[in-house]
Short mmCIF file of C-alpha atoms and ligand atoms in Angstrom, two decimals:
data_model
loop_
_atom_site.label_atom_id
_atom_site.label_comp_id
_atom_site.label_asym_id
_atom_site.label_seq_id
_atom_site.Cartn_x
_atom_site.Cartn_y
_atom_site.Cartn_z
CA MET L 49 0.00 0.00 0.00
CA VAL L 50 2.57 2.51 1.09
CA ASN L 51 4.85 1.28 -1.70
CA ASP L 52 2.29 2.09 -4.39
CA CYS L 53 1.93 5.56 -3.03
CA VAL L 54 5.69 6.10 -2.75
CA SER L 55 6.39 4.95 -6.29
CA LYS L 56 3.71 7.25 -7.65
CA ILE L 57 4.91 10.32 -5.80
CA ILE L 58 8.71 10.05 -5.79
CA LYS L 59 10.83 10.80 -8.90
CA PRO L 60 11.90 7.66 -10.81
CA ALA L 61 15.53 8.77 -10.61
CA ILE L 62 15.33 8.70 -6.83
CA LEU L 63 13.46 5.39 -6.68
CA ALA L 64 16.21 3.88 -8.84
CA ALA L 65 19.09 5.36 -6.83
CA LYS L 66 20.96 3.62 -4.04
CA ALA L 67 21.39 5.54 -0.79
CA TYR L 68 24.94 6.81 -0.25
CA HIS L 69 26.49 4.06 1.83
CA VAL L 70 28.67 4.98 4.79
CA PRO L 71 30.15 1.86 6.42
CA ASP L 72 30.08 1.51 10.20
CA ALA L 73 33.67 2.10 11.23
CA LYS L 74 33.53 1.57 15.00
CA GLY L 75 36.69 -0.13 16.22
CA PHE L 76 38.43 0.16 12.84
CA ILE L 77 41.57 1.95 11.77
CA LYS L 78 39.68 4.31 9.53
CA LEU L 79 41.55 5.10 6.33
CA ASP L 80 38.61 5.25 3.94
CA ALA L 81 37.30 8.82 3.99
CA MET L 82 40.20 11.30 3.81
CA GLU L 83 39.79 12.41 7.38
CA ASN L 84 42.57 14.10 9.32
CA PRO L 85 43.79 11.54 11.91
CA TYR L 86 44.82 14.01 14.61
CA VAL L 87 42.61 14.91 17.57
CA TRP L 88 42.93 18.27 19.29
CA SER L 89 44.91 18.78 22.47
CA ASP L 90 42.99 19.31 25.72
CA ASP L 91 44.13 22.92 25.69
CA ILE L 92 42.67 23.63 22.23
CA LYS L 93 39.50 21.76 23.15
CA ALA L 94 39.10 23.91 26.26
CA GLN L 95 39.53 27.13 24.26
CA TRP L 96 37.03 25.89 21.71
CA THR L 97 34.34 24.96 24.20
CA GLU L 98 34.82 28.35 25.83
CA CYS L 99 34.08 29.97 22.47
CA LEU L 100 30.90 27.95 22.17
CA GLN L 101 29.56 29.49 25.37
CA LYS L 102 28.85 32.62 23.34
CA ALA L 103 26.19 30.73 21.41
CA GLU L 104 22.62 31.90 21.82
CA LEU L 105 20.84 28.80 20.68
CA ASN L 106 17.41 30.33 21.22
CA ARG L 107 18.19 32.63 18.26
CA TYR L 108 18.54 31.75 14.60
CA PRO L 109 22.13 31.76 13.31
CA ASP L 110 23.60 34.78 11.54
CA ALA L 111 22.22 34.04 8.08
CA ASN L 112 25.20 35.75 6.43
CA ALA L 113 27.81 34.28 8.73
CA SER L 114 29.41 37.73 8.60
CA GLU L 115 32.06 37.16 11.23
CA LEU L 116 33.15 33.94 9.54
CA ARG L 117 33.09 35.67 6.17
CA ARG L 118 35.35 38.44 7.46
CA ARG L 119 37.81 36.08 9.06
CA LEU L 120 38.02 33.80 6.06
CA ALA L 121 38.49 36.64 3.62
CA ALA L 122 41.43 37.79 5.73
CA ALA L 123 42.89 34.30 6.08
CA LEU L 124 42.57 33.16 2.47
CA SER L 125 44.02 36.01 0.39
CA LEU L 126 41.21 35.93 -2.15
CA PRO L 127 41.48 37.98 -5.33
CA ASP L 128 39.82 41.42 -5.01
CA GLY L 129 36.13 41.42 -5.75
CA THR L 130 35.67 37.70 -5.05
CA ALA L 131 32.32 36.91 -3.45
CA MET L 132 31.82 33.85 -1.24
CA MET L 133 29.08 31.71 0.15
CA PHE L 134 29.03 28.80 2.57
CA GLY L 135 27.51 25.38 2.33
CA ASN L 136 26.87 22.62 4.82
CA GLY L 137 29.93 20.92 3.37
CA SER L 138 30.85 21.46 -0.26
CA ASP L 139 28.45 18.63 -1.07
CA GLU L 140 25.67 21.11 -0.42
CA LEU L 141 27.31 23.65 -2.72
CA ILE L 142 27.41 21.10 -5.54
CA GLN L 143 23.71 20.48 -4.97
CA ILE L 144 22.97 24.22 -4.99
CA ILE L 145 24.87 24.77 -8.25
CA LEU L 146 22.93 21.93 -9.87
CA MET L 147 19.60 23.23 -8.57
CA GLY L 148 20.21 26.52 -10.29
CA LEU L 149 20.55 25.14 -13.81
CA ASN L 150 18.23 26.36 -16.50
CA LYS L 151 15.88 23.62 -17.71
CA THR L 152 17.02 24.09 -21.28
CA SER L 153 20.67 23.39 -20.45
CA ASN L 154 20.71 20.36 -18.23
CA VAL L 155 23.96 18.62 -19.19
CA VAL L 156 26.50 18.22 -16.39
CA MET L 157 30.00 17.05 -17.28
CA ALA L 158 33.08 15.82 -15.47
CA PRO L 159 36.05 13.66 -16.32
CA GLU L 160 35.75 10.21 -14.73
CA PRO L 161 36.64 8.53 -12.47
CA THR L 162 36.07 11.44 -10.11
CA PHE L 163 34.17 12.48 -7.00
CA VAL L 164 30.91 10.52 -7.13
CA MET L 165 28.68 13.32 -5.84
CA TYR L 166 28.77 15.15 -9.19
CA ARG L 167 27.09 12.22 -10.91
CA LEU L 168 24.95 11.16 -7.97
CA LEU L 169 23.38 14.56 -7.33
CA SER L 170 22.96 15.21 -11.06
CA SER L 171 21.04 12.02 -11.62
CA MET L 172 18.84 12.56 -8.58
CA MET L 173 17.90 15.93 -10.03
CA GLU L 174 17.24 14.27 -13.38
CA LEU L 175 20.04 16.16 -15.07
CA ASP L 176 21.98 14.55 -17.90
CA PHE L 177 25.41 13.64 -16.51
CA VAL L 178 28.19 13.03 -19.04
CA GLY L 179 31.37 11.41 -17.68
CA VAL L 180 34.37 11.71 -20.01
CA PRO L 181 36.94 8.96 -19.32
CA LEU L 182 40.40 10.05 -18.20
CA ASN L 183 43.46 8.61 -19.91
CA LYS L 184 44.83 5.35 -18.51
CA ASP L 185 47.36 7.27 -16.43
CA PHE L 186 44.46 9.40 -15.07
CA SER L 187 45.56 12.52 -16.91
CA LEU L 188 42.89 14.57 -18.65
CA ASP L 189 41.96 13.43 -22.17
CA LEU L 190 41.83 16.97 -23.51
CA ALA L 191 40.75 16.01 -27.04
CA ALA L 192 37.88 13.90 -25.68
CA MET L 193 36.84 16.69 -23.32
CA LEU L 194 36.84 19.31 -26.07
CA ASP L 195 34.91 16.98 -28.33
CA ALA L 196 32.32 16.24 -25.63
CA ILE L 197 31.94 19.95 -24.93
CA LYS L 198 31.23 20.59 -28.59
CA THR L 199 28.63 17.84 -28.94
CA LYS L 200 26.98 18.02 -25.48
CA GLN L 201 27.20 21.74 -24.69
CA PRO L 202 27.39 21.20 -20.91
CA ALA L 203 25.89 23.79 -18.57
CA VAL L 204 28.42 22.90 -15.88
CA ILE L 205 31.76 21.07 -15.85
CA PHE L 206 33.19 19.88 -12.52
CA PHE L 207 36.90 19.34 -11.95
CA ALA L 208 38.12 17.99 -8.64
CA TRP L 209 41.63 19.45 -8.47
CA PRO L 210 43.44 17.36 -7.26
CA ASN L 211 41.09 14.64 -8.36
CA ASN L 212 39.45 12.14 -6.03
CA PRO L 213 40.05 9.13 -6.19
CA THR L 214 43.12 9.34 -8.45
CA GLY L 215 45.08 11.93 -6.43
CA ASN L 216 46.57 13.81 -9.39
CA ALA L 217 45.96 17.46 -10.26
CA PHE L 218 45.11 17.82 -13.95
CA ASP L 219 47.37 19.92 -16.14
CA GLN L 220 46.43 23.53 -15.55
CA ALA L 221 46.98 24.63 -19.16
CA ALA L 222 44.57 21.90 -20.32
CA LEU L 223 41.99 23.08 -17.79
CA GLU L 224 42.28 26.63 -19.05
CA GLU L 225 41.78 25.44 -22.61
CA ILE L 226 38.57 23.80 -21.50
CA ILE L 227 37.48 26.90 -19.62
CA LYS L 228 37.96 28.90 -22.81
CA ALA L 229 36.23 26.32 -25.01
CA THR L 230 33.01 25.98 -23.00
CA SER L 231 30.19 28.45 -22.70
CA GLY L 232 29.15 26.65 -19.52
CA LEU L 233 30.23 27.22 -15.93
CA VAL L 234 33.43 25.49 -14.78
CA VAL L 235 33.61 24.51 -11.11
CA ILE L 236 37.10 23.93 -9.75
CA ASP L 237 36.76 21.81 -6.60
CA GLU L 238 39.85 22.33 -4.46
CA ALA L 239 38.83 20.04 -1.60
CA TYR L 240 42.46 18.84 -1.30
CA HIS L 241 44.07 22.25 -1.52
CA ALA L 242 45.98 21.83 1.75
CA PHE L 243 47.80 18.82 0.35
CA ALA L 244 48.43 20.12 -3.16
CA GLN L 245 49.56 23.58 -2.16
CA LYS L 246 48.47 25.12 -5.41
CA THR L 247 45.34 26.90 -6.45
CA MET L 248 43.46 28.09 -9.51
CA LEU L 249 41.98 31.06 -7.61
CA SER L 250 43.61 33.40 -10.14
CA CYS L 251 41.22 32.00 -12.80
CA LEU L 252 38.31 33.74 -11.04
CA LYS L 253 39.61 37.06 -12.33
CA LYS L 254 40.77 35.73 -15.65
CA TYR L 255 37.60 33.97 -16.77
CA PRO L 256 33.95 34.95 -16.21
CA ASN L 257 32.76 31.31 -16.26
CA VAL L 258 34.74 29.90 -13.34
CA VAL L 259 33.81 29.39 -9.69
CA LEU L 260 35.92 27.59 -7.11
CA MET L 261 35.09 25.44 -4.09
CA ARG L 262 37.03 24.63 -0.94
CA THR L 263 36.08 22.74 2.19
CA LEU L 264 37.38 22.44 5.74
CA SER L 265 36.59 18.71 5.72
CA LYS L 266 39.84 17.30 4.40
CA LEU L 267 41.94 19.89 6.22
CA GLY L 268 40.77 18.48 9.54
CA LEU L 269 37.15 19.41 10.20
CA ALA L 270 35.06 16.76 8.47
CA GLY L 271 32.65 16.82 11.40
CA LEU L 272 32.04 20.54 11.12
CA ARG L 273 30.57 20.56 7.59
CA LEU L 274 31.78 23.80 6.10
CA GLY L 275 32.18 24.24 2.36
CA MET L 276 33.05 27.49 0.59
CA LEU L 277 32.17 28.70 -2.88
CA PHE L 278 34.13 31.58 -4.39
CA GLY L 279 33.36 33.48 -7.56
CA ALA L 280 32.13 36.67 -9.15
CA GLU L 281 29.33 38.42 -7.27
CA GLU L 282 26.99 37.77 -10.21
CA TRP L 283 27.28 33.98 -9.82
CA ILE L 284 27.28 33.92 -6.04
CA ALA L 285 24.21 36.20 -5.82
CA GLU L 286 22.16 33.67 -7.80
CA PHE L 287 23.40 30.59 -5.96
CA ASP L 288 22.87 32.33 -2.65
CA LYS L 289 19.14 32.55 -3.40
CA LEU L 290 19.06 28.75 -3.46
CA ARG L 291 20.83 28.42 -0.14
CA LEU L 292 18.56 27.78 2.84
CA PRO L 293 18.95 30.93 4.96
CA TYR L 294 20.27 29.21 8.08
CA ASN L 295 22.31 26.43 6.53
CA ILE L 296 25.34 27.11 8.72
CA GLY L 297 24.31 26.70 12.37
CA THR L 298 25.48 28.92 15.19
CA LEU L 299 27.72 26.22 16.69
CA ASN L 300 29.34 25.64 13.30
CA GLN L 301 29.95 29.35 12.78
CA LEU L 302 31.50 29.76 16.22
CA SER L 303 33.63 26.64 15.76
CA ALA L 304 34.83 27.76 12.35
CA ASN L 305 35.60 31.25 13.70
CA PHE L 306 37.65 29.62 16.41
CA ILE L 307 39.59 27.29 14.17
CA ILE L 308 40.45 30.01 11.68
CA GLN L 309 42.45 31.59 14.48
CA ASN L 310 44.27 28.28 14.76
CA LEU L 311 44.77 27.60 11.07
CA ALA L 312 48.51 27.23 11.62
CA LEU L 313 47.81 24.10 13.64
CA LEU L 314 45.82 22.53 10.79
CA GLU L 315 48.43 23.58 8.26
CA GLN L 316 51.11 21.93 10.37
CA GLN L 317 49.07 18.73 10.38
CA ALA L 318 48.63 18.96 6.61
CA ALA L 319 52.41 19.30 6.23
CA GLN L 320 52.86 16.18 8.35
CA ILE L 321 50.32 14.34 6.20
CA ARG L 322 52.11 15.41 2.99
CA HIS L 323 55.36 14.14 4.43
CA ASP L 324 53.81 10.83 5.50
CA ARG L 325 52.15 10.48 2.09
CA GLU L 326 55.57 10.30 0.44
CA ALA L 327 56.76 7.72 2.97
CA VAL L 328 53.65 5.57 2.49
CA PHE L 329 54.00 5.84 -1.29
CA ASN L 330 57.63 4.78 -1.23
CA THR L 331 56.81 1.72 0.88
CA LEU L 332 53.68 0.88 -1.07
CA VAL L 333 55.44 0.70 -4.44
CA LYS L 334 57.99 -1.72 -3.02
CA ILE L 335 55.33 -4.28 -2.10
CA ALA L 336 55.19 -6.98 -4.77
CA GLY L 337 51.86 -6.96 -6.58
CA VAL L 338 51.17 -3.25 -5.94
CA GLU L 339 51.09 -0.41 -8.44
CA ALA L 340 50.54 3.02 -6.87
CA TRP L 341 50.02 6.49 -8.29
CA ARG L 342 51.66 9.64 -6.98
CA SER L 343 49.19 11.83 -5.16
CA GLU L 344 48.81 15.52 -4.41
CA ALA L 345 46.02 14.80 -1.94
CA ASN L 346 45.82 13.07 1.47
CA PHE L 347 45.22 9.63 0.01
CA ILE L 348 46.89 7.24 -2.41
CA LEU L 349 45.27 5.19 -5.16
CA PHE L 350 46.81 1.79 -5.79
CA ARG L 351 46.14 -1.35 -7.77
CA VAL L 352 46.71 -4.93 -6.66
CA SER L 353 47.60 -7.63 -9.16
CA THR L 354 48.29 -10.84 -7.24
CA LYS L 355 44.92 -10.83 -5.43
CA SER L 356 41.64 -9.15 -6.23
CA ALA L 357 40.86 -5.75 -4.70
CA ASP L 358 37.73 -7.32 -3.20
CA ALA L 359 39.81 -9.97 -1.42
CA VAL L 360 42.35 -7.42 -0.20
CA HIS L 361 39.60 -5.12 1.05
CA THR L 362 37.88 -7.96 2.92
CA GLN L 363 41.11 -9.24 4.44
CA LEU L 364 42.08 -5.75 5.59
CA LYS L 365 38.65 -5.44 7.20
CA GLU L 366 39.25 -8.71 9.03
CA LYS L 367 42.37 -7.03 10.41
CA LYS L 368 40.20 -4.07 11.46
CA ILE L 369 41.55 -1.73 8.78
CA LEU L 370 39.05 0.12 6.61
CA ILE L 371 40.08 1.55 3.24
CA LYS L 372 38.03 2.24 0.10
CA ASN L 373 37.53 -0.45 -2.51
CA LEU L 374 37.06 1.17 -5.91
CA HIS L 375 36.89 -1.99 -7.98
CA GLY L 376 33.70 -1.98 -10.02
CA THR L 377 33.10 1.76 -9.77
CA HIS L 378 34.77 2.60 -13.13
CA PRO L 379 36.55 0.55 -15.82
CA LEU L 380 39.79 2.47 -15.22
CA LEU L 381 39.77 1.45 -11.56
CA GLU L 382 39.97 -2.29 -12.00
CA ASN L 383 41.36 -3.84 -8.80
CA CYS L 384 42.06 -0.40 -7.37
CA LEU L 385 41.82 0.69 -3.75
CA ARG L 386 42.28 4.04 -2.08
CA VAL L 387 43.95 4.54 1.26
CA THR L 388 43.80 7.76 3.28
CA ILE L 389 47.01 8.91 4.93
CA GLY L 390 46.47 8.49 8.69
CA SER L 391 48.72 8.82 11.70
CA ASP L 392 52.13 7.18 11.53
CA GLU L 393 50.92 4.14 13.54
CA GLU L 394 47.85 3.74 11.33
CA ASN L 395 49.92 3.95 8.16
CA GLN L 396 52.38 1.37 9.46
CA ALA L 397 49.56 -0.95 10.52
CA PHE L 398 48.05 -0.68 7.05
CA LEU L 399 51.35 -1.28 5.23
CA VAL L 400 52.22 -4.30 7.39
CA ALA L 401 48.74 -5.78 6.93
CA LEU L 402 48.76 -5.21 3.18
CA SER L 403 52.22 -6.80 2.76
CA SER L 404 51.16 -9.81 4.72
CA ILE L 405 47.90 -10.19 2.79
CA LEU L 406 49.67 -9.97 -0.57
CA SER L 407 52.46 -12.34 0.39
CA GLY L 408 50.02 -14.89 1.86
C1 PLP Y 157 35.44 14.99 0.00
C2 PLP Y 157 35.17 15.80 -1.17
C3 PLP Y 157 34.19 16.80 -1.16
C4 PLP Y 157 33.19 16.90 -0.05
O1 PLP Y 157 33.48 17.81 0.87
P1 PLP Y 157 32.49 18.17 2.05
O2 PLP Y 157 32.83 19.59 2.28
O3 PLP Y 157 32.85 17.27 3.18
O4 PLP Y 157 31.08 17.99 1.61
C5 PLP Y 157 34.05 17.61 -2.28
N1 PLP Y 157 34.81 17.42 -3.36
C6 PLP Y 157 35.74 16.45 -3.42
C7 PLP Y 157 36.53 16.27 -4.65
C8 PLP Y 157 35.94 15.60 -2.34
O5 PLP Y 157 36.81 14.60 -2.43
#
């Protein structure tokens, strides 16, 4: 009875979709979701909770998050005239951008494999998502992209830069060629900026059809949910109309205000993670049966050849280590897995477990 009603009322695209699956990670060494492994010191925690005492939870949040806006603008050295808006994670910003598309131009494009939310949110909104395969080495297939732009006329093109799950940052000159070739909006998603240490922010001034996203999630505040969208006032003004007025709660605003004063701490952690990433990579490529790709993010993509990725993933889970199995998600990711860089002990535990699984 209820089923009949549900299937009549809900969009077919949603009925057909699978819910985004987040595995239960209790008791695991969690290296599957690009989280920062470091917890705050008691001293920082005490300062933070003191900040939260200012919250007046009987009132609605500051809809403009003005204090946060001011502090971020100062901390981020944005190009002059750049407007910004906040999302409940950059996931929400992707959703907002897609919601704004004109009905007559509903093609969304991205190279693939890439961050799954671009495709997932597009299909739930019944937009036409076109994934253009990357080259075998995960570089951008510029000719294929330009060709797809010509034939499909996308309204929006998403580039995760560096790309998730491959870890590489596409050639910037190729990206600029694409920006020039499309009449659509190009979204540069710099979720891994802290680990790549480069930015395409300068493109905001150079090209009228570019906006750029960042997030605090991968830097160390995945639990906070704060995404940022930067771009010309004309773009941001429209997207801001689609934002629910109180999408960033008071506690989140106060917490973000606090942590921006302590950005140096997060940047130090990111430097440690970049350092550990190189060490993990160097060990990983020495394990027989492993091919790994250099990464500019806080994770490493690798392929196993002497066992299936499914078997490796399962056996790691039996050893209480959780990483991401990408086998079956895209033809280019056959027998591929992705491991997040954790603390030194976590990385060592993972490397020891993987060696033993592959030699067994
Ligand atoms: C993790 C990730 C995001 C999501 O960030 P949130 O701010 O946590 O929603 C966005 N883009 C890419 C490429 C990511 O890997």
